[in-house]
Short mmCIF file of C-alpha atoms and ligand atoms in Angstrom, two decimals:
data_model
loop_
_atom_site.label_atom_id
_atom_site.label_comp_id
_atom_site.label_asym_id
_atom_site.label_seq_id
_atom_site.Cartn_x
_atom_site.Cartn_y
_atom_site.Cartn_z
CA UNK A 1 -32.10 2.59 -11.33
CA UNK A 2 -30.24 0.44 -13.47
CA UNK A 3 -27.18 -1.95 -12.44
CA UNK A 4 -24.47 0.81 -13.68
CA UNK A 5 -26.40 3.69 -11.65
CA UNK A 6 -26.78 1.54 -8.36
CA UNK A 7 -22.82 1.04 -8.70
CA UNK A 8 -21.84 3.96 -8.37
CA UNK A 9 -24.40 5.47 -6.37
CA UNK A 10 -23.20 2.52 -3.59
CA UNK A 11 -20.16 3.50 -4.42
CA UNK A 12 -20.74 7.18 -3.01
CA UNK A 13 -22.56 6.02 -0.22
CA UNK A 14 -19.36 3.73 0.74
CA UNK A 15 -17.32 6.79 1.01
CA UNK A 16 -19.89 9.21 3.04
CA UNK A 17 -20.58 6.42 4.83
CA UNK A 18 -16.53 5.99 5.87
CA UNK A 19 -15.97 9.91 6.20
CA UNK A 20 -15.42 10.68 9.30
CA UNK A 21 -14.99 14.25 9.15
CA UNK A 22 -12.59 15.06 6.65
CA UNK A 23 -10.72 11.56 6.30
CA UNK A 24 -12.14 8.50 5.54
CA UNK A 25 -12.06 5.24 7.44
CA UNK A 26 -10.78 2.03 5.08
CA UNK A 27 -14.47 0.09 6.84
CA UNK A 28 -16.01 1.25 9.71
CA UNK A 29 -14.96 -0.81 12.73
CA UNK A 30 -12.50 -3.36 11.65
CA UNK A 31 -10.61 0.02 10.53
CA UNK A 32 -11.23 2.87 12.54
CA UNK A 33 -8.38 5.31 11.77
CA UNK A 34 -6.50 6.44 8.66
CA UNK A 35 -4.06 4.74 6.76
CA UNK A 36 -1.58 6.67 4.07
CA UNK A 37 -1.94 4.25 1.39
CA UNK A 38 -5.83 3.68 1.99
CA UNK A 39 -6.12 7.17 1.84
CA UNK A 40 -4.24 7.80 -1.40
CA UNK A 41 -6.30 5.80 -3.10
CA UNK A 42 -9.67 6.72 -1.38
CA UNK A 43 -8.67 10.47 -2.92
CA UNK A 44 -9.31 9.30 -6.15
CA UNK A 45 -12.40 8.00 -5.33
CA UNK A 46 -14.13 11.27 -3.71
CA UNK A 47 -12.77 12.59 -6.76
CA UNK A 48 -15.83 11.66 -8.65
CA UNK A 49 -17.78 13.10 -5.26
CA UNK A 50 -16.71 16.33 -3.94
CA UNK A 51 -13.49 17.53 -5.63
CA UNK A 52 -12.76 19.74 -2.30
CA UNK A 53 -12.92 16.93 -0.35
CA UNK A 54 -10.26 14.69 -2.02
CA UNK A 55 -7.73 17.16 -1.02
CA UNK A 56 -9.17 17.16 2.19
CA UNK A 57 -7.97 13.88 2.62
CA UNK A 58 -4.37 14.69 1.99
CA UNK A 59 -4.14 17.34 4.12
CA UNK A 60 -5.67 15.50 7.07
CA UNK A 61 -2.86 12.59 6.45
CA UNK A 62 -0.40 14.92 6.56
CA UNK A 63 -1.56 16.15 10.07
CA UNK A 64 0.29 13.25 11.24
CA UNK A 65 3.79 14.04 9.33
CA UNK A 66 6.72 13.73 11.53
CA UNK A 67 8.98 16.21 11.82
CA UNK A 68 11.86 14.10 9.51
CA UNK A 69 9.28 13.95 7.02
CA UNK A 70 7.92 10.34 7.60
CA UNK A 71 4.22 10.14 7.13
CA UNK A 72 2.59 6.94 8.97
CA UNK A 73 0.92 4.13 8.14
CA UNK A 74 -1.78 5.35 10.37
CA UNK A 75 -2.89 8.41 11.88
CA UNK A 76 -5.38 8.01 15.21
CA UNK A 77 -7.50 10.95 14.64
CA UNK A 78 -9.78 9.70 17.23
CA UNK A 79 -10.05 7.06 20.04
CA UNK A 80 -11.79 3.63 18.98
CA UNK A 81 -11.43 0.32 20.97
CA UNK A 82 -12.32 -1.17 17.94
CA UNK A 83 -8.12 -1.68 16.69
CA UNK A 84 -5.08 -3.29 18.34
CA UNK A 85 -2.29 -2.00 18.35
CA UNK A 86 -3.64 1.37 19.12
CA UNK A 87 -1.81 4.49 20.52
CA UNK A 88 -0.77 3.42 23.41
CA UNK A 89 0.87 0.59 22.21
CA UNK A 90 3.11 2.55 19.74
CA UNK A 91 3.90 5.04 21.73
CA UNK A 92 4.37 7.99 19.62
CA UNK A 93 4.10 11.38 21.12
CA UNK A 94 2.46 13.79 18.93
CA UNK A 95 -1.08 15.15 18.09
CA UNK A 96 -2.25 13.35 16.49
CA UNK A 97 -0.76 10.16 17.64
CA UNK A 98 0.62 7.82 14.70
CA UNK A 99 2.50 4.50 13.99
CA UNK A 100 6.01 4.65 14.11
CA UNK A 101 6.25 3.12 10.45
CA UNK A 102 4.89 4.27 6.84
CA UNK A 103 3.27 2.33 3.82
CA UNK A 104 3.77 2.52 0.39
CA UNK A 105 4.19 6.11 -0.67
CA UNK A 106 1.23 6.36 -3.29
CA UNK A 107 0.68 9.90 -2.52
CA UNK A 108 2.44 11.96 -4.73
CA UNK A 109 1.02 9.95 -8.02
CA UNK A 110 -2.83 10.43 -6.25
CA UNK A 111 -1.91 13.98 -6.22
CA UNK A 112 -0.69 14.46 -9.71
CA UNK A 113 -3.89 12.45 -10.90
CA UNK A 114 -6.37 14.04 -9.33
CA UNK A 115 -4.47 17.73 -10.29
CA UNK A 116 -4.63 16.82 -13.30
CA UNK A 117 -8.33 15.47 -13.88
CA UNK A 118 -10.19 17.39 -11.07
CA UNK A 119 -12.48 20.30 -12.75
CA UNK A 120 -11.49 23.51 -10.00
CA UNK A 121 -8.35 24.46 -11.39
CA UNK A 122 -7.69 27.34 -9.30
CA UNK A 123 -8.24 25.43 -6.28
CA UNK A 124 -6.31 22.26 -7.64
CA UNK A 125 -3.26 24.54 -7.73
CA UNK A 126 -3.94 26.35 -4.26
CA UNK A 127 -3.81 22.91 -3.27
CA UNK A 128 -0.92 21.02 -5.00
CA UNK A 129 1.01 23.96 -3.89
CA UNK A 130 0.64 24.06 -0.59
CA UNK A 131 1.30 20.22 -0.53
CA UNK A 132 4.29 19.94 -2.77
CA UNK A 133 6.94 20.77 0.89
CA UNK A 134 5.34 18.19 2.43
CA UNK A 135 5.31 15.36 -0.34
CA UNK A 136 9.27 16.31 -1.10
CA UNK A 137 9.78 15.88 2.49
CA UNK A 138 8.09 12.54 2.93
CA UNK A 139 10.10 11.28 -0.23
CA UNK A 140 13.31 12.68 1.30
CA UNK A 141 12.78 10.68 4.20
CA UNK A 142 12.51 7.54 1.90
CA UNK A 143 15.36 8.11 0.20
CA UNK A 144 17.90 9.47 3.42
CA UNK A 145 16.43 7.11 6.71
CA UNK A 146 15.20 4.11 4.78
CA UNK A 147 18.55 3.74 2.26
CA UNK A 148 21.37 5.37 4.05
CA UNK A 149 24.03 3.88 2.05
CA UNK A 150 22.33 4.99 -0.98
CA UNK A 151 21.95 1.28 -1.98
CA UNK A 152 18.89 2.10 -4.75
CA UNK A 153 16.49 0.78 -2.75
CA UNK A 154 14.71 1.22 0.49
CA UNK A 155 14.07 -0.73 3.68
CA UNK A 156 11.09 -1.95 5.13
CA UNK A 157 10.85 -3.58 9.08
CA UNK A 158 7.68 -4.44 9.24
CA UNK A 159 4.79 -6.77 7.22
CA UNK A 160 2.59 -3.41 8.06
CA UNK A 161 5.02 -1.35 6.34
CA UNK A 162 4.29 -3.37 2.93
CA UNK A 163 0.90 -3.23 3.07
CA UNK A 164 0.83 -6.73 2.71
CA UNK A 165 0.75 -7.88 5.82
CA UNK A 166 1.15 -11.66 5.70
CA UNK A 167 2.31 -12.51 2.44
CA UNK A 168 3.81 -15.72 2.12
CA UNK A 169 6.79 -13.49 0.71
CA UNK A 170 7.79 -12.48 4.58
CA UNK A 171 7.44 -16.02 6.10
CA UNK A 172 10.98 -16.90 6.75
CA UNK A 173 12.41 -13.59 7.64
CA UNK A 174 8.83 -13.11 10.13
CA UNK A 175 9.86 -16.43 11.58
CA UNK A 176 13.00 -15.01 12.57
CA UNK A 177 11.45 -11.97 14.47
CA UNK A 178 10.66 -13.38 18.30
CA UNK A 179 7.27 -13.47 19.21
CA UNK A 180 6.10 -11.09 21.85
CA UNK A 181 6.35 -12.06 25.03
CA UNK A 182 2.89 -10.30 27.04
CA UNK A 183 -0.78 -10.53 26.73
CA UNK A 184 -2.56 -8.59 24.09
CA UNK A 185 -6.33 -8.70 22.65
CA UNK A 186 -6.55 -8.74 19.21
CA UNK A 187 -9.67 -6.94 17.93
CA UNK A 188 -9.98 -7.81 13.97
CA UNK A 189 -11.78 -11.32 15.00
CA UNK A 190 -14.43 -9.73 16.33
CA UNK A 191 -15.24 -8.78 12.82
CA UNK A 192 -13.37 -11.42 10.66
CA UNK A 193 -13.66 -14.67 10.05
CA UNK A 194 -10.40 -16.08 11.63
CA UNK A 195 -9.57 -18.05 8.23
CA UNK A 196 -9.50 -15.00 6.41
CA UNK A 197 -7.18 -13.24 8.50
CA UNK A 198 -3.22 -13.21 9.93
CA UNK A 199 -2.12 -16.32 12.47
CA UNK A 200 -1.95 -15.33 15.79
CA UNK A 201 1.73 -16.63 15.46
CA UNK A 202 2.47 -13.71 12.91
CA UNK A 203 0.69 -10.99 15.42
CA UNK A 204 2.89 -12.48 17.94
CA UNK A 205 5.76 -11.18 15.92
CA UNK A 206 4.02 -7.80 14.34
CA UNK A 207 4.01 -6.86 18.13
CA UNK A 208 7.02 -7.67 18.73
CA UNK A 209 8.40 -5.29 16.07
CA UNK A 210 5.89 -2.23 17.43
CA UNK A 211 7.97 -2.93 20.94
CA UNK A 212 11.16 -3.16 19.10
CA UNK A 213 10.83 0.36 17.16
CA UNK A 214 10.01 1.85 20.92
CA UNK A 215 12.56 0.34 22.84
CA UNK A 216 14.91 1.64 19.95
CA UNK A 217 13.95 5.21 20.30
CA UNK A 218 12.41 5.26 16.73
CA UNK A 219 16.09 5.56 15.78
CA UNK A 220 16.74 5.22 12.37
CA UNK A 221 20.36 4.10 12.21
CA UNK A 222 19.52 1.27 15.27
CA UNK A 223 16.42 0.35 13.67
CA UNK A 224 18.74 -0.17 10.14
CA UNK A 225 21.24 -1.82 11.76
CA UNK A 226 19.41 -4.47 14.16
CA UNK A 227 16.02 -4.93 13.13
CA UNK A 228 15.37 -8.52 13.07
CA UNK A 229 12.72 -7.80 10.19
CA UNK A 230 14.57 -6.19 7.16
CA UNK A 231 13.71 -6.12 3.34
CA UNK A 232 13.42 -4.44 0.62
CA UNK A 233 10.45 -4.72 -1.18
CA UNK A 234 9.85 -4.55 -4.51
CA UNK A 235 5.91 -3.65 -4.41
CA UNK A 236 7.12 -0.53 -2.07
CA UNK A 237 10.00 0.48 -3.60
CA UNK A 238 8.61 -0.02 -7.28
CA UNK A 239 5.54 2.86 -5.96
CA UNK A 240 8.47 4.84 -4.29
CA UNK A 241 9.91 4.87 -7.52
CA UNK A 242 6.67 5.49 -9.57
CA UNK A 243 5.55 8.18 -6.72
CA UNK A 244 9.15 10.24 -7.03
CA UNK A 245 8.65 10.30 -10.77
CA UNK A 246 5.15 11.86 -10.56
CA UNK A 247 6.48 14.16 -7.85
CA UNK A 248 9.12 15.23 -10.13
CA UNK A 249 6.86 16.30 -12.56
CA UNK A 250 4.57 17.85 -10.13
CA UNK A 251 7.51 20.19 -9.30
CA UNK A 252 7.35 21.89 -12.82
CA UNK A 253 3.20 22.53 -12.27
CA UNK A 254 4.07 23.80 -8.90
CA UNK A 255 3.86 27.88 -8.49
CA UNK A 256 7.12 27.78 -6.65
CA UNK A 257 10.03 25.07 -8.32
CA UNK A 258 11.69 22.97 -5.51
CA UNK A 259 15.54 22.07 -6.12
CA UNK A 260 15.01 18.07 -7.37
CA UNK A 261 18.51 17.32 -7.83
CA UNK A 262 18.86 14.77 -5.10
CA UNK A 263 15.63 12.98 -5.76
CA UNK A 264 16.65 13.21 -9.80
CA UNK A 265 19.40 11.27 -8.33
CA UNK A 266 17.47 8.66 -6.64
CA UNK A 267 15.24 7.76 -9.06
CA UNK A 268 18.20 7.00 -11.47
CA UNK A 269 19.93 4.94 -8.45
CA UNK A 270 16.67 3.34 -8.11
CA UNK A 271 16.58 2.17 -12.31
CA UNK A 272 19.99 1.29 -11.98
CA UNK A 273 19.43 -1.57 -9.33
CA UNK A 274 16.16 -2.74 -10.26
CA UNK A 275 17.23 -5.20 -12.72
CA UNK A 276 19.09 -6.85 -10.10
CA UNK A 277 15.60 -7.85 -8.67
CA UNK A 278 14.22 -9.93 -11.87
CA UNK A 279 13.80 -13.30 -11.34
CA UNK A 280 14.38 -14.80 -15.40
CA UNK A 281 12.73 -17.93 -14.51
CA UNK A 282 9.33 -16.86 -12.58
CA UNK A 283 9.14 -13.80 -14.87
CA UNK A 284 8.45 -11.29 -12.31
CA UNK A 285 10.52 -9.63 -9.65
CA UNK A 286 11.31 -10.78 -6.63
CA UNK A 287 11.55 -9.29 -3.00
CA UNK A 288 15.05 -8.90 -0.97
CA UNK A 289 15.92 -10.48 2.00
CA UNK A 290 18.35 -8.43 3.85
CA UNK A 291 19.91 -10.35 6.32
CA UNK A 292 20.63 -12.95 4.18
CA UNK A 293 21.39 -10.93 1.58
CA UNK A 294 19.54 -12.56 -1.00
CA UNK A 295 16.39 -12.53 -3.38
CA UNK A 296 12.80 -14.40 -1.33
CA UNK A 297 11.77 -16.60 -3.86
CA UNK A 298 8.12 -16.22 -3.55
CA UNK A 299 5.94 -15.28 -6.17
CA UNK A 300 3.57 -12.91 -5.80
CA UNK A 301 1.53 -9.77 -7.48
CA UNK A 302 4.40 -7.30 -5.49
CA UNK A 303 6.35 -8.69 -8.05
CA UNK A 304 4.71 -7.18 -11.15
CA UNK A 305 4.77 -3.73 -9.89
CA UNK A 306 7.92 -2.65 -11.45
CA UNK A 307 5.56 -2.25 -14.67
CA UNK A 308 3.66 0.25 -12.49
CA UNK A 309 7.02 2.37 -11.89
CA UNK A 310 8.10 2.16 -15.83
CA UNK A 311 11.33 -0.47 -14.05
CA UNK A 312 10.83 -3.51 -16.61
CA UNK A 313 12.85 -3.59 -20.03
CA UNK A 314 10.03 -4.30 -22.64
CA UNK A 315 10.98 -7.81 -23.22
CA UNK A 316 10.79 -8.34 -19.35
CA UNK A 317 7.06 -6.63 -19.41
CA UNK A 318 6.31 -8.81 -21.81
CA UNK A 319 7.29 -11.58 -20.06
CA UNK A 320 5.20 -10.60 -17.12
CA UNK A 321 2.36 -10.00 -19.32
CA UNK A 322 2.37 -13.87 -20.17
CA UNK A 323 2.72 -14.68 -16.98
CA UNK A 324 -0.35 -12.81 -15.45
CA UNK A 325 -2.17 -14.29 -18.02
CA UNK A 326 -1.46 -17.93 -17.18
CA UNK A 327 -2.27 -16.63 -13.51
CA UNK A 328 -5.70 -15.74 -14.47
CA UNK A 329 -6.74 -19.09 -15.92
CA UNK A 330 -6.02 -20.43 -12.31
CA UNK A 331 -7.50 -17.20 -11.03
CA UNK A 332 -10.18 -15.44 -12.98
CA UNK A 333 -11.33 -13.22 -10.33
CA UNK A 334 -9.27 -10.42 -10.41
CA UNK A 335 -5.04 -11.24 -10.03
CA UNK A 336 -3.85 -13.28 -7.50
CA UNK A 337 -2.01 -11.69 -4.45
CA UNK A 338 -0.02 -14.78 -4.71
CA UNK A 339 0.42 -17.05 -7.22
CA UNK A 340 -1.83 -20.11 -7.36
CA UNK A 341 1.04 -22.54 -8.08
CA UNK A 342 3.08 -21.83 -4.48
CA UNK A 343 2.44 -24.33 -2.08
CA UNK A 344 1.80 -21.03 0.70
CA UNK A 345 -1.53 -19.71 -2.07
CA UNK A 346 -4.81 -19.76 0.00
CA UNK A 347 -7.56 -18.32 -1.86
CA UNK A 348 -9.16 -16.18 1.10
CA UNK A 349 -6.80 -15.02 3.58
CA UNK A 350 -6.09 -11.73 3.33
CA UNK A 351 -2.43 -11.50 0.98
CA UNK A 352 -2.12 -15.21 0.89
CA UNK A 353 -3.62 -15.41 -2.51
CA UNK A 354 -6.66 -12.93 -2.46
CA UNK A 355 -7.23 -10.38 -5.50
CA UNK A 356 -7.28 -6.64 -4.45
CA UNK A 357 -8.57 -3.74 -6.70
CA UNK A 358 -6.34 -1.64 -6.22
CA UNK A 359 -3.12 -3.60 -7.07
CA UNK A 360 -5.30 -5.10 -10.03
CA UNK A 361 -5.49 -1.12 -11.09
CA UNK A 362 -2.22 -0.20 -10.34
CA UNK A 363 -0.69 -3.44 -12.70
CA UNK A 364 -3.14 -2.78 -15.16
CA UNK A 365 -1.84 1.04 -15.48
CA UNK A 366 1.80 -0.24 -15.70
CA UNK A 367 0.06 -3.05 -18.16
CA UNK A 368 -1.06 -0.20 -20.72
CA UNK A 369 2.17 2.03 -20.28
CA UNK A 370 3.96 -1.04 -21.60
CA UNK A 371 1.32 -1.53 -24.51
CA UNK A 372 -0.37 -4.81 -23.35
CA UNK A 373 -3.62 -3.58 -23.88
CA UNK A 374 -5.50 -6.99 -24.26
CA UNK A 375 -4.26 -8.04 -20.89
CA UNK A 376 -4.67 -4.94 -19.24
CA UNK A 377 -8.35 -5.02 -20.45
CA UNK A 378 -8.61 -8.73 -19.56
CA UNK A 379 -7.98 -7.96 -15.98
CA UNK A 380 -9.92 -4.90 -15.90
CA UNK A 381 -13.02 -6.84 -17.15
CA UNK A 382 -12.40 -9.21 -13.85
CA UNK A 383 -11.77 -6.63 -12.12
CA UNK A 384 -15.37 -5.12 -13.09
CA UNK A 385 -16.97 -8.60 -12.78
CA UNK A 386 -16.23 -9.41 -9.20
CA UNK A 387 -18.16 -5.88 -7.66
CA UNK A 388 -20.81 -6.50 -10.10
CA UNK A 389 -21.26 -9.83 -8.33
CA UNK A 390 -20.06 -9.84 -4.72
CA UNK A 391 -20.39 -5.48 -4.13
CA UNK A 392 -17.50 -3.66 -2.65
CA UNK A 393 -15.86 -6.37 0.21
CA UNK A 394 -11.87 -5.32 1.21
CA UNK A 395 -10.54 -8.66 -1.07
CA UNK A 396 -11.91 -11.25 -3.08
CA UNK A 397 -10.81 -14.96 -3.32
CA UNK A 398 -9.64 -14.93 -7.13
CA UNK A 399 -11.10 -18.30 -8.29
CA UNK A 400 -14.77 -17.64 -7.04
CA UNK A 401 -14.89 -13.89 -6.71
CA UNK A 402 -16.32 -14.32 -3.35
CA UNK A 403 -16.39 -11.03 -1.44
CA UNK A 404 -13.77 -11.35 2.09
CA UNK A 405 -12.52 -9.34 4.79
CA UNK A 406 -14.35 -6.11 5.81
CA UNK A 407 -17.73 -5.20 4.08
CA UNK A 408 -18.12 -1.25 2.33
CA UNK A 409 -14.73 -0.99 1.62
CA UNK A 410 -13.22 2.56 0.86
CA UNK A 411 -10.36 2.11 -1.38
CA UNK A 412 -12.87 -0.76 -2.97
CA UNK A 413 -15.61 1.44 -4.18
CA UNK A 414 -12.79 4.65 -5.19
CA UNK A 415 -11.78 2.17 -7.07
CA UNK A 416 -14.49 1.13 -8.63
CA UNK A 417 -15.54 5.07 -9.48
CA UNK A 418 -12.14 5.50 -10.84
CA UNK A 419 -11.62 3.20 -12.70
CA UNK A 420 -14.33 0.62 -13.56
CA UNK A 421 -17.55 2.17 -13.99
C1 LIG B 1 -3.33 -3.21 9.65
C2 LIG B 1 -6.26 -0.70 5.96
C3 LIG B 1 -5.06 -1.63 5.97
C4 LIG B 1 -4.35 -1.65 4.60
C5 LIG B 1 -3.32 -2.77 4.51
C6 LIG B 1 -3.96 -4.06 4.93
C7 LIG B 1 -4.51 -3.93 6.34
C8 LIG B 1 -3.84 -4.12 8.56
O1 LIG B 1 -5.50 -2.91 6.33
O2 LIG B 1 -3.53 -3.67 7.26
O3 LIG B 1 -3.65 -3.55 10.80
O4 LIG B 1 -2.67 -2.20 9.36
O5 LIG B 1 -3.07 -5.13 4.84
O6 LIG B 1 -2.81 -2.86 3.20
O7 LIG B 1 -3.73 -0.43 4.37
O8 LIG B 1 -7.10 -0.99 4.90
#
């Protein structure tokens, strides 16, 4: 077999491997559930596998919907010992039991991707169909619990919720969160090395916000008004935005129209604001703190999104094109989760400073929409070069390309099939 062949054949494996029956496990034990943005992504992948089965993995997510729409950051389709916090720490009723918090709302794009390139066509639109209620009422959600004073952008209380868990980006508002004050067993050292992964200082506080969201009734007006965590982030709110467009158009492929008036509206709210977030001299955007009411002046990949969701004016993507440039020279493996010049960067753990495919694919995408095709290539090429020499590991320290965090990596190899081989 040659080099290409064994790719992607490892590739598939990677995602058999992590099925477990319909959804599909981000690594088997340091991961043992599903996660919503995980599982957008991994979609694409089985794409390229078993076209039935990437809608499978929608509808299996969506088992876990709450009734206001919300869909979780994880769903526990099964019991493992192998996670903290599990079920009974979050304390959702409901079958299947969830998190009481979501993650960036990829979905709806996934689904207009893979309805647009999968082969079945008949059973693409069986599909999108029955899954267009359910994506308008997860984006509803957004838009009416997360932003109820119709700001333009959405809230986030908790590092989970980004999907990028300890980013240097939350440090000062996480240090205002009090740390948890019982015993608790984390289980993600017993397969990670400890310098790769969160501070037991930050858990402290992680927990403290799963006890918080509990002890407030999963309320969404308490939650908004006293959450000790509260942002808005630009990486979430910049797919948000991207996601409502694709959903949008979705609507007019869709056997029965929706009324999109109100999420029409929010998507221009959501352009009218973003400029507010630029940062003129980092070139990028920057995430809000909302207690203090101000921007968190922390550079990191979040902050290139808004090319992903079409929010830049061209001289600003242009801008941002230079600047992930530069941070390739310091980084050539893949782009930085966080740029190499801030004091916080540390090339392995976890959103410190590690490069992640999927963020590399998503800024590439917004890269090309904006025409800069030489850098988008120039980070795809990295991208391509760091599985062709460390295989498909969750992260990858950006100067070396070493391979970190959890081996066999789902959204790692969909990826890959997607998009680089
Ligand atoms: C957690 C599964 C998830 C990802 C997140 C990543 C990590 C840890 O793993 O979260 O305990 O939820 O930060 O982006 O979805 O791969």
């Amino acid at each position: 077999m040659n080099k290409l062949d064994n790719l992607v054949a490892q590739a598939k494996d990677i995602l058999r491997t992590n099925d477990l029956g319909g959804y599909t496990v981000p690594t088997k034990g340091l991961y043992p559930f599903q996660w919503n943005w995980d599982a957008g992504v991994t979609a694409l992948g089985w794409l390229y596998v078993d076209e039935l089965r990437a809608w499978t993995e929608f509808e299996k997510l969506f088992e876990g919907q709450w009734e206001n729409g919300m869909v979780p950051h994880i769903v526990f389709h099964q019991e493992s010992d192998d996670y903290f916090p599990g079920p009974d720490q979050w304390k959702v009723e409901g079958n299947p039991p969830t998190t009481s918090i979501s993650q960036p709302p990829l979905l709806a794009t996934m689904v207009r991707i893979i309805y647009e390139q999968s082969k079945d066509k008949e059973l693409a639109q069986a599909k999108l169909d029955a899954l267009m209620p359910k994506l308008i009422r997860y984006h509803e959600w957004w838009y009416r619990e997360r932003d109820p004073e119709t700001t333009g952008l959405v809230s986030s209380y908790h590092p989970w919720e980004s999907g990028m868990d300890n980013s240097p980006a939350w440090d000062d508002v996480l240090h205002r969160v009090p740390q948890v004050n019982r015993p608790y067993q984390r289980r993600d050292l017993n397969h990670v090395d400890s310098k790769q992964r969160p501070l037991k200082e930050q858990y402290d506080r992680y927990i403290y916000l799963v006890d918080f969201f509990r002890e407030n009734d999963f309320d969404y007006q308490k939650i908004y008004q006293n959450c000790p965590f509260h942002t808005q982030d630009i990486s979430l709110n910049a797919v948000l935005q991207r996601g409502t467009i694709d959903l949008i158009h979705l609507n007019t492929l869709a056997s029965v129209a929706a009324d999109m008036t109100s999420l029409e509206a929010s998507v221009a709210k959501a352009e009218e604001v973003f400029p507010s977030l630029w940062d003129a001299e980092r070139h990028l955007f920057l995430n809000r703190d909302q207690a203090l009411e101000k921007a968190i002046p922390v550079s990191t990949s979040g902050g290139f999104m808004p090319l992903y969701s079409y929010s830049a004016t061209p001289e600003q993507a242009a801008l941002m094109a230079a600047e992930i440039k530069e941070w390739l020279v310091l980084g050539p493996s893949g782009l930085a989760s966080t740029s190499p010049l801030e004091s916080t960067f540390d090339a392995k753990r976890y959103w410190r400073g590690p490069s992640w495919l999927h963020i590399n694919w998503m800024i590439v995408d917004g890269l090309k929409h904006y025409g800069h095709e030489d850098v988008a290539e120039q980070l795809r090429q990295a991208s391509r070069a760091i599985i062709e020499q460390s295989g498909y590991f969750e992260y990858f320290d950006p100067i070396t390309g070493e391979g970190c965090g959890g081996k066999d990596f789902s959204w790692t190899a969909a990826i890959a099939l997607h998009w680089l081989l």
